[in-house]
Amino acid sequence: MNILVTGALGQIGSALVQHMRGIYGSNNIIASDLNSDGNQEVIHSGPFEKIDVTDGKKIAETVKSYNIDTVIHLASILSAVGEHKPNLAWDINMNGLFNVLEVARYNRCAVFVPSSIAAFGPQTPKDHTPQDTLQRPTTMYGVTKVSGEILCDYYYKKYKVDARGLRFPGLISHESQPGGGTTDYAVHIFYEALKNKGYNCYLREDTYMDMMYMPDAVDAIVKLMEANPERLIHRNAFNVTAMSFNPKQIANEIKKHIPEFEIQYEVDLIRQDIADSWPNSLDDSAAREQWDWSPKYDLASMTEDMLKHIRQKI
Ligand code: VAH
């Protein structure tokens, strides 16, 4: 296995690169990002390349020079930044993906591309959102995610590119800070709880969203990419989730560990609108049936592990 990870210094990449280097060997995982001022552990624990994913030539050169057989394409502008900079989001998320798929087509690489619950919109059934259902997202990020899903399936059907994807919920992790998403509150709240015993939340207390702890997310990526292709009825992209909670519930879980913790609310209308357009809970039965998806962390165990790791960091 020679795997290239784009966006390797981002929230998923920072955890996934270390996880994959542990499984496949450090020199088999080539980390890449736009610049090298991110997670230094990722940069120094194996090969690192500076790649701007809008530069298809650089992607092709890197794939050839490292004899890459799989591209994990994580470089992306997330939902909140995407609403402030929709043109940039389209350019990075769509032209970057197109470049990766073209390189994969000519170099016979498999490709993983994360989609998101953001690929659904306000008319999608909100509870136990089906694997196959209406997708009319109302954010630029969501438009690029559903377009990306369809483009990946096209490359599979037309060119037999082994493209696979996951519709991730909000991801919670301690390896690196999230970069401009709507679910970022579920990470910031831990740092604020430990530093200031308080958190000012930008979403209403009853805003339900699907969430997942990063160890389950990186396991899901490896499990999907190693799955027997004959079992895959779906490819881009599988619903996966581990829990569904609102700010009030995660605050109450943190209070079990930090009794004096208090949450306040100062709603950011842009991010509230985005969150309100997304599902409350996903049906992930297709992933369970087709490649044995089964998450390990729930709200209680994730909270305990996050507080333990962040206490060590700060
Ligand atoms: C975001 N963390 O908030 C990402 C994710 C489901 C949310 O796609 O934009």
mmCIF file of C-alpha atoms and ligand atoms in Angstrom:
data_model
loop_
_atom_site.group_PDB
_atom_site.id
_atom_site.type_symbol
_atom_site.label_atom_id
_atom_site.label_comp_id
_atom_site.label_asym_id
_atom_site.label_seq_id
_atom_site.Cartn_x
_atom_site.Cartn_y
_atom_site.Cartn_z
ATOM 1 C CA MET A 1 0.000 0.000 0.000
ATOM 2 C CA ASN A 2 1.352 3.462 -0.952
ATOM 3 C CA ILE A 3 -1.185 6.026 0.193
ATOM 4 C CA LEU A 4 -1.240 9.778 -0.521
ATOM 5 C CA VAL A 5 -3.294 11.858 1.924
ATOM 6 C CA THR A 6 -4.256 15.377 0.802
ATOM 7 C CA GLY A 7 -5.288 17.884 3.488
ATOM 8 C CA ALA A 8 -3.222 15.748 5.882
ATOM 9 C CA LEU A 9 -2.800 18.574 8.441
ATOM 10 C CA GLY A 10 -6.543 19.101 8.797
ATOM 11 C CA GLN A 11 -8.849 17.693 11.479
ATOM 12 C CA ILE A 12 -9.331 14.240 9.895
ATOM 13 C CA GLY A 13 -5.848 14.095 8.330
ATOM 14 C CA SER A 14 -3.993 14.759 11.597
ATOM 15 C CA ALA A 15 -5.578 11.654 13.151
ATOM 16 C CA LEU A 16 -5.786 9.485 10.031
ATOM 17 C CA VAL A 17 -2.140 9.815 8.942
ATOM 18 C CA GLN A 18 -0.846 8.621 12.329
ATOM 19 C CA HIS A 19 -3.446 5.829 12.414
ATOM 20 C CA MET A 20 -2.537 4.613 8.912
ATOM 21 C CA ARG A 21 1.228 4.935 9.520
ATOM 22 C CA GLY A 22 0.713 2.595 12.469
ATOM 23 C CA ILE A 23 -1.040 0.044 10.257
ATOM 24 C CA TYR A 24 0.792 0.242 6.908
ATOM 25 C CA GLY A 25 4.198 1.663 7.926
ATOM 26 C CA SER A 26 5.297 5.308 8.155
ATOM 27 C CA ASN A 27 7.006 5.415 4.761
ATOM 28 C CA ASN A 28 3.909 4.068 2.991
ATOM 29 C CA ILE A 29 1.755 7.056 3.965
ATOM 30 C CA ILE A 30 2.675 10.254 2.124
ATOM 31 C CA ALA A 31 1.118 13.198 3.959
ATOM 32 C CA SER A 32 0.501 16.390 1.985
ATOM 33 C CA ASP A 33 -1.022 19.784 2.573
ATOM 34 C CA LEU A 34 -1.017 23.320 1.151
ATOM 35 C CA ASN A 35 1.740 24.374 3.546
ATOM 36 C CA SER A 36 3.742 22.888 6.397
ATOM 37 C CA ASP A 37 2.706 25.077 9.320
ATOM 38 C CA GLY A 38 0.284 22.552 10.823
ATOM 39 C CA ASN A 39 0.552 19.395 12.920
ATOM 40 C CA GLN A 40 4.344 18.885 13.198
ATOM 41 C CA GLU A 41 3.965 15.246 14.336
ATOM 42 C CA VAL A 42 2.389 14.381 10.963
ATOM 43 C CA ILE A 43 5.097 16.272 9.082
ATOM 44 C CA HIS A 44 8.020 14.633 10.900
ATOM 45 C CA SER A 45 6.727 11.071 11.338
ATOM 46 C CA GLY A 46 6.958 10.154 7.630
ATOM 47 C CA PRO A 47 7.071 11.573 4.068
ATOM 48 C CA PHE A 48 5.468 15.015 3.645
ATOM 49 C CA GLU A 49 4.847 16.987 0.430
ATOM 50 C CA LYS A 50 3.415 20.465 -0.123
ATOM 51 C CA ILE A 51 0.472 20.051 -2.530
ATOM 52 C CA ASP A 52 -2.124 22.596 -3.616
ATOM 53 C CA VAL A 53 -4.920 20.312 -4.865
ATOM 54 C CA THR A 54 -5.902 22.847 -7.541
ATOM 55 C CA ASP A 55 -2.525 21.987 -9.160
ATOM 56 C CA GLY A 56 -3.275 18.686 -10.928
ATOM 57 C CA LYS A 57 0.288 18.453 -12.301
ATOM 58 C CA LYS A 58 1.774 18.401 -8.781
ATOM 59 C CA ILE A 59 -0.687 15.679 -7.711
ATOM 60 C CA ALA A 60 0.262 13.579 -10.775
ATOM 61 C CA GLU A 61 4.007 14.064 -10.136
ATOM 62 C CA THR A 62 3.629 13.020 -6.490
ATOM 63 C CA VAL A 63 1.507 9.962 -7.360
ATOM 64 C CA LYS A 64 4.115 8.827 -9.884
ATOM 65 C CA SER A 65 7.194 9.521 -7.753
ATOM 66 C CA TYR A 66 5.848 7.602 -4.747
ATOM 67 C CA ASN A 67 4.090 4.908 -6.819
ATOM 68 C CA ILE A 68 0.794 5.749 -5.083
ATOM 69 C CA ASP A 69 -2.037 3.213 -5.309
ATOM 70 C CA THR A 70 -4.589 4.997 -3.071
ATOM 71 C CA VAL A 71 -5.440 8.683 -2.621
ATOM 72 C CA ILE A 72 -7.257 9.752 0.547
ATOM 73 C CA HIS A 73 -8.523 13.153 -0.563
ATOM 74 C CA LEU A 74 -9.288 15.257 2.519
ATOM 75 C CA ALA A 75 -8.418 18.777 1.317
ATOM 76 C CA SER A 76 -11.654 20.769 1.581
ATOM 77 C CA ILE A 77 -13.224 24.058 2.635
ATOM 78 C CA LEU A 78 -15.847 23.312 5.330
ATOM 79 C CA SER A 79 -19.402 24.604 5.750
ATOM 80 C CA ALA A 80 -19.040 27.852 7.717
ATOM 81 C CA VAL A 81 -15.970 29.116 5.799
ATOM 82 C CA GLY A 82 -17.696 27.960 2.615
ATOM 83 C CA GLU A 83 -20.590 30.363 3.254
ATOM 84 C CA HIS A 84 -18.156 33.241 3.713
ATOM 85 C CA LYS A 85 -16.067 32.233 0.660
ATOM 86 C CA PRO A 86 -18.334 30.225 -1.704
ATOM 87 C CA ASN A 87 -16.077 30.702 -4.750
ATOM 88 C CA LEU A 88 -13.041 29.385 -2.875
ATOM 89 C CA ALA A 89 -15.104 26.447 -1.597
ATOM 90 C CA TRP A 90 -16.191 25.552 -5.149
ATOM 91 C CA ASP A 91 -12.627 25.878 -6.472
ATOM 92 C CA ILE A 92 -10.936 23.766 -3.788
ATOM 93 C CA ASN A 93 -13.738 21.235 -3.269
ATOM 94 C CA MET A 94 -14.643 20.653 -6.922
ATOM 95 C CA ASN A 95 -11.521 21.444 -8.993
ATOM 96 C CA GLY A 96 -9.367 19.760 -6.345
ATOM 97 C CA LEU A 97 -11.554 16.651 -6.496
ATOM 98 C CA PHE A 98 -11.625 16.670 -10.314
ATOM 99 C CA ASN A 99 -7.790 16.769 -10.368
ATOM 100 C CA VAL A 100 -7.568 13.864 -7.928
ATOM 101 C CA LEU A 101 -10.055 11.747 -9.906
ATOM 102 C CA GLU A 102 -8.261 12.441 -13.215
ATOM 103 C CA VAL A 103 -4.905 11.421 -11.678
ATOM 104 C CA ALA A 104 -6.545 8.319 -10.164
ATOM 105 C CA ARG A 105 -8.031 7.440 -13.576
ATOM 106 C CA TYR A 106 -4.677 7.524 -15.404
ATOM 107 C CA ASN A 107 -2.635 5.975 -12.572
ATOM 108 C CA ARG A 108 -5.135 3.302 -11.499
ATOM 109 C CA CYS A 109 -5.440 4.598 -7.947
ATOM 110 C CA ALA A 110 -8.281 3.917 -5.535
ATOM 111 C CA VAL A 111 -9.767 7.079 -4.028
ATOM 112 C CA PHE A 112 -11.442 7.938 -0.713
ATOM 113 C CA VAL A 113 -13.415 11.182 -0.559
ATOM 114 C CA PRO A 114 -15.329 12.236 2.570
ATOM 115 C CA SER A 115 -18.853 13.482 2.041
ATOM 116 C CA SER A 116 -20.953 14.797 4.907
ATOM 117 C CA ILE A 117 -24.408 15.059 6.416
ATOM 118 C CA ALA A 118 -24.148 18.465 4.742
ATOM 119 C CA ALA A 119 -24.937 16.666 1.457
ATOM 120 C CA PHE A 120 -28.571 16.642 2.655
ATOM 121 C CA GLY A 121 -30.880 19.670 2.755
ATOM 122 C CA PRO A 122 -34.007 20.971 4.543
ATOM 123 C CA GLN A 123 -36.411 18.804 2.470
ATOM 124 C CA THR A 124 -34.535 15.598 3.344
ATOM 125 C CA PRO A 125 -36.224 13.432 6.041
ATOM 126 C CA LYS A 126 -34.495 14.665 9.225
ATOM 127 C CA ASP A 127 -34.794 11.620 11.496
ATOM 128 C CA HIS A 128 -33.121 8.332 10.523
ATOM 129 C CA THR A 129 -32.199 9.921 7.201
ATOM 130 C CA PRO A 130 -32.144 7.079 4.634
ATOM 131 C CA GLN A 131 -29.056 6.063 2.622
ATOM 132 C CA ASP A 132 -30.943 6.844 -0.606
ATOM 133 C CA THR A 133 -33.077 9.982 -0.345
ATOM 134 C CA LEU A 134 -33.555 13.545 -1.595
ATOM 135 C CA GLN A 135 -30.354 15.626 -1.543
ATOM 136 C CA ARG A 136 -30.955 19.380 -2.067
ATOM 137 C CA PRO A 137 -28.342 21.008 0.199
ATOM 138 C CA THR A 138 -28.602 24.773 0.722
ATOM 139 C CA THR A 139 -24.928 25.527 1.484
ATOM 140 C CA MET A 140 -22.055 25.806 -1.002
ATOM 141 C CA TYR A 141 -20.218 23.164 1.040
ATOM 142 C CA GLY A 142 -23.241 20.858 0.731
ATOM 143 C CA VAL A 143 -23.482 21.542 -3.032
ATOM 144 C CA THR A 144 -19.824 20.507 -3.406
ATOM 145 C CA LYS A 145 -20.369 17.410 -1.236
ATOM 146 C CA VAL A 146 -23.363 16.069 -3.179
ATOM 147 C CA SER A 147 -21.672 17.011 -6.488
ATOM 148 C CA GLY A 148 -18.550 15.220 -5.288
ATOM 149 C CA GLU A 149 -20.550 12.085 -4.475
ATOM 150 C CA ILE A 150 -22.061 12.051 -7.972
ATOM 151 C CA LEU A 151 -18.688 12.789 -9.652
ATOM 152 C CA CYS A 152 -17.022 9.913 -7.755
ATOM 153 C CA ASP A 153 -19.787 7.492 -8.778
ATOM 154 C CA TYR A 154 -19.391 8.716 -12.390
ATOM 155 C CA TYR A 155 -15.633 7.988 -12.334
ATOM 156 C CA TYR A 156 -16.363 4.539 -10.950
ATOM 157 C CA LYS A 157 -18.976 3.765 -13.596
ATOM 158 C CA LYS A 158 -17.178 5.376 -16.570
ATOM 159 C CA TYR A 159 -13.496 4.707 -15.800
ATOM 160 C CA LYS A 160 -13.669 1.985 -13.101
ATOM 161 C CA VAL A 161 -11.894 4.231 -10.589
ATOM 162 C CA ASP A 162 -12.350 2.477 -7.231
ATOM 163 C CA ALA A 163 -13.837 5.559 -5.529
ATOM 164 C CA ARG A 164 -15.454 5.179 -2.101
ATOM 165 C CA GLY A 165 -16.818 7.711 0.380
ATOM 166 C CA LEU A 166 -18.497 8.303 3.721
ATOM 167 C CA ARG A 167 -21.087 10.895 4.714
ATOM 168 C CA PHE A 168 -19.449 11.933 7.979
ATOM 169 C CA PRO A 169 -21.375 13.663 10.767
ATOM 170 C CA GLY A 170 -19.656 16.246 12.944
ATOM 171 C CA LEU A 171 -16.262 14.866 13.957
ATOM 172 C CA ILE A 172 -14.829 15.356 17.418
ATOM 173 C CA SER A 173 -11.092 15.038 18.004
ATOM 174 C CA HIS A 174 -8.162 16.332 20.056
ATOM 175 C CA GLU A 175 -5.287 15.892 17.538
ATOM 176 C CA SER A 176 -5.957 19.243 15.872
ATOM 177 C CA GLN A 177 -8.545 22.029 16.014
ATOM 178 C CA PRO A 178 -11.360 21.785 13.408
ATOM 179 C CA GLY A 179 -11.161 24.243 10.532
ATOM 180 C CA GLY A 180 -14.269 26.339 10.030
ATOM 181 C CA GLY A 181 -17.151 23.909 10.262
ATOM 182 C CA THR A 182 -20.581 24.238 11.863
ATOM 183 C CA THR A 183 -20.054 21.301 14.221
ATOM 184 C CA ASP A 184 -16.797 22.760 15.579
ATOM 185 C CA TYR A 185 -18.613 23.759 18.813
ATOM 186 C CA ALA A 186 -18.490 20.108 19.897
ATOM 187 C CA VAL A 187 -14.671 20.355 19.961
ATOM 188 C CA HIS A 188 -14.246 23.923 21.255
ATOM 189 C CA ILE A 189 -16.547 23.185 24.218
ATOM 190 C CA PHE A 190 -13.979 20.779 25.708
ATOM 191 C CA TYR A 191 -11.096 23.264 25.544
ATOM 192 C CA GLU A 192 -13.262 26.045 27.028
ATOM 193 C CA ALA A 193 -14.634 23.759 29.746
ATOM 194 C CA LEU A 194 -11.112 22.881 30.905
ATOM 195 C CA LYS A 195 -9.657 26.403 30.493
ATOM 196 C CA ASN A 196 -12.584 28.590 31.606
ATOM 197 C CA LYS A 197 -15.228 26.251 33.102
ATOM 198 C CA GLY A 198 -17.626 27.892 30.650
ATOM 199 C CA TYR A 199 -18.532 27.970 26.941
ATOM 200 C CA ASN A 200 -20.462 30.450 24.820
ATOM 201 C CA CYS A 201 -22.228 28.262 22.227
ATOM 202 C CA TYR A 202 -23.087 29.645 18.770
ATOM 203 C CA LEU A 203 -25.963 27.151 18.272
ATOM 204 C CA ARG A 204 -29.297 26.872 20.101
ATOM 205 C CA GLU A 205 -29.353 24.336 22.937
ATOM 206 C CA ASP A 206 -31.842 22.081 21.106
ATOM 207 C CA THR A 207 -29.826 21.809 17.830
ATOM 208 C CA TYR A 208 -29.555 18.070 17.235
ATOM 209 C CA MET A 209 -26.798 16.832 14.903
ATOM 210 C CA ASP A 210 -25.111 13.531 14.221
ATOM 211 C CA MET A 211 -21.613 13.286 15.662
ATOM 212 C CA MET A 212 -18.718 10.812 15.794
ATOM 213 C CA TYR A 213 -15.484 10.508 17.753
ATOM 214 C CA MET A 214 -12.397 10.582 15.499
ATOM 215 C CA PRO A 215 -11.110 7.071 16.417
ATOM 216 C CA ASP A 216 -14.351 5.672 14.950
ATOM 217 C CA ALA A 217 -14.018 7.915 11.869
ATOM 218 C CA VAL A 218 -10.461 6.813 11.022
ATOM 219 C CA ASP A 219 -11.447 3.161 11.633
ATOM 220 C CA ALA A 220 -14.371 3.637 9.221
ATOM 221 C CA ILE A 221 -12.098 4.972 6.458
ATOM 222 C CA VAL A 222 -9.677 2.025 6.753
ATOM 223 C CA LYS A 223 -12.521 -0.505 7.013
ATOM 224 C CA LEU A 224 -14.311 0.898 3.937
ATOM 225 C CA MET A 225 -11.125 1.034 1.818
ATOM 226 C CA GLU A 226 -10.273 -2.576 2.785
ATOM 227 C CA ALA A 227 -13.838 -3.821 2.198
ATOM 228 C CA ASN A 228 -14.548 -6.472 -0.427
ATOM 229 C CA PRO A 229 -15.779 -4.434 -3.464
ATOM 230 C CA GLU A 230 -18.262 -7.201 -4.352
ATOM 231 C CA ARG A 231 -20.226 -6.391 -1.166
ATOM 232 C CA LEU A 232 -20.555 -2.688 -1.992
ATOM 233 C CA ILE A 233 -23.955 -1.803 -3.421
ATOM 234 C CA HIS A 234 -23.335 1.854 -2.552
ATOM 235 C CA ARG A 235 -20.007 3.665 -2.904
ATOM 236 C CA ASN A 236 -20.344 7.428 -2.694
ATOM 237 C CA ALA A 237 -21.246 7.895 -0.098
ATOM 238 C CA PHE A 238 -22.245 5.755 2.887
ATOM 239 C CA ASN A 239 -24.218 7.255 5.785
ATOM 240 C CA VAL A 240 -22.231 6.689 8.981
ATOM 241 C CA THR A 241 -22.955 7.965 12.466
ATOM 242 C CA ALA A 242 -22.193 7.079 16.080
ATOM 243 C CA MET A 243 -24.333 9.402 18.174
ATOM 244 C CA SER A 244 -26.719 12.311 17.889
ATOM 245 C CA PHE A 245 -26.832 15.067 20.503
ATOM 246 C CA ASN A 246 -27.501 18.763 21.044
ATOM 247 C CA PRO A 247 -25.370 21.361 22.873
ATOM 248 C CA LYS A 248 -27.393 20.949 26.095
ATOM 249 C CA GLN A 249 -26.723 17.198 26.198
ATOM 250 C CA ILE A 250 -22.965 17.460 25.653
ATOM 251 C CA ALA A 251 -22.831 20.250 28.245
ATOM 252 C CA ASN A 252 -24.605 18.011 30.778
ATOM 253 C CA GLU A 253 -22.168 15.169 29.998
ATOM 254 C CA ILE A 254 -19.183 17.495 30.587
ATOM 255 C CA LYS A 255 -20.757 18.668 33.887
ATOM 256 C CA LYS A 256 -20.500 15.077 35.162
ATOM 257 C CA HIS A 257 -16.685 15.596 35.040
ATOM 258 C CA ILE A 258 -16.538 19.382 35.692
ATOM 259 C CA PRO A 259 -19.583 20.169 37.903
ATOM 260 C CA GLU A 260 -18.962 23.922 37.834
ATOM 261 C CA PHE A 261 -19.028 24.021 34.006
ATOM 262 C CA GLU A 262 -21.653 26.431 32.619
ATOM 263 C CA ILE A 263 -22.821 26.840 28.994
ATOM 264 C CA GLN A 264 -24.261 30.078 27.617
ATOM 265 C CA TYR A 265 -25.782 30.655 24.164
ATOM 266 C CA GLU A 266 -25.056 33.435 21.667
ATOM 267 C CA VAL A 267 -26.568 32.149 18.422
ATOM 268 C CA ASP A 268 -24.678 32.802 15.165
ATOM 269 C CA LEU A 269 -27.513 32.941 12.632
ATOM 270 C CA ILE A 270 -25.365 31.745 9.707
ATOM 271 C CA ARG A 271 -24.186 28.609 11.466
ATOM 272 C CA GLN A 272 -27.619 28.048 13.049
ATOM 273 C CA ASP A 273 -29.190 28.167 9.560
ATOM 274 C CA ILE A 274 -26.611 25.673 8.292
ATOM 275 C CA ALA A 275 -27.189 23.296 11.222
ATOM 276 C CA ASP A 276 -30.987 23.574 10.870
ATOM 277 C CA SER A 277 -30.724 22.456 7.221
ATOM 278 C CA TRP A 278 -28.985 19.203 8.189
ATOM 279 C CA PRO A 279 -30.472 15.890 9.469
ATOM 280 C CA ASN A 280 -30.985 15.168 13.169
ATOM 281 C CA SER A 281 -29.982 11.502 12.872
ATOM 282 C CA LEU A 282 -28.825 9.217 10.045
ATOM 283 C CA ASP A 283 -29.793 5.645 9.179
ATOM 284 C CA ASP A 284 -26.401 3.931 8.720
ATOM 285 C CA SER A 285 -27.765 0.385 8.107
ATOM 286 C CA ALA A 286 -26.270 0.220 4.566
ATOM 287 C CA ALA A 287 -22.739 0.687 5.997
ATOM 288 C CA ARG A 288 -23.419 -1.917 8.686
ATOM 289 C CA GLU A 289 -24.692 -4.446 6.115
ATOM 290 C CA GLN A 290 -22.177 -3.852 3.299
ATOM 291 C CA TRP A 291 -18.864 -3.453 5.208
ATOM 292 C CA ASP A 292 -19.625 -4.187 8.915
ATOM 293 C CA TRP A 293 -19.548 -0.622 10.210
ATOM 294 C CA SER A 294 -19.961 -0.462 13.986
ATOM 295 C CA PRO A 295 -18.831 2.547 16.058
ATOM 296 C CA LYS A 296 -17.263 2.073 19.494
ATOM 297 C CA TYR A 297 -17.659 5.508 21.134
ATOM 298 C CA ASP A 298 -20.824 7.101 22.489
ATOM 299 C CA LEU A 299 -21.283 10.522 24.152
ATOM 300 C CA ALA A 300 -20.133 9.332 27.587
ATOM 301 C CA SER A 301 -16.985 7.476 26.477
ATOM 302 C CA MET A 302 -16.054 10.188 23.966
ATOM 303 C CA THR A 303 -16.409 12.918 26.620
ATOM 304 C CA GLU A 304 -14.231 11.003 29.066
ATOM 305 C CA ASP A 305 -11.510 10.388 26.443
ATOM 306 C CA MET A 306 -11.555 13.949 25.088
ATOM 307 C CA LEU A 307 -11.183 15.490 28.565
ATOM 308 C CA LYS A 308 -8.339 13.094 29.376
ATOM 309 C CA HIS A 309 -6.372 13.961 26.221
ATOM 310 C CA ILE A 310 -7.028 17.710 26.312
ATOM 311 C CA ARG A 311 -6.048 17.937 29.985
ATOM 312 C CA GLN A 312 -2.660 16.497 28.932
ATOM 313 C CA LYS A 313 -2.383 19.044 26.072
ATOM 314 C CA ILE A 314 -3.222 22.172 28.078
HETATM 315 C C1 VAH B 1 -18.627 21.051 9.000
HETATM 316 N N1 VAH B 1 -17.302 19.455 10.287
HETATM 317 O O1 VAH B 1 -19.100 21.408 10.071
HETATM 318 C C2 VAH B 1 -17.919 19.692 8.967
HETATM 319 C C3 VAH B 1 -18.900 18.562 8.707
HETATM 320 C C4 VAH B 1 -21.150 17.578 9.256
HETATM 321 C C5 VAH B 1 -20.206 18.727 9.426
HETATM 322 O O2 VAH B 1 -19.089 18.329 7.358
HETATM 323 O O3 VAH B 1 -18.700 21.710 7.995
#
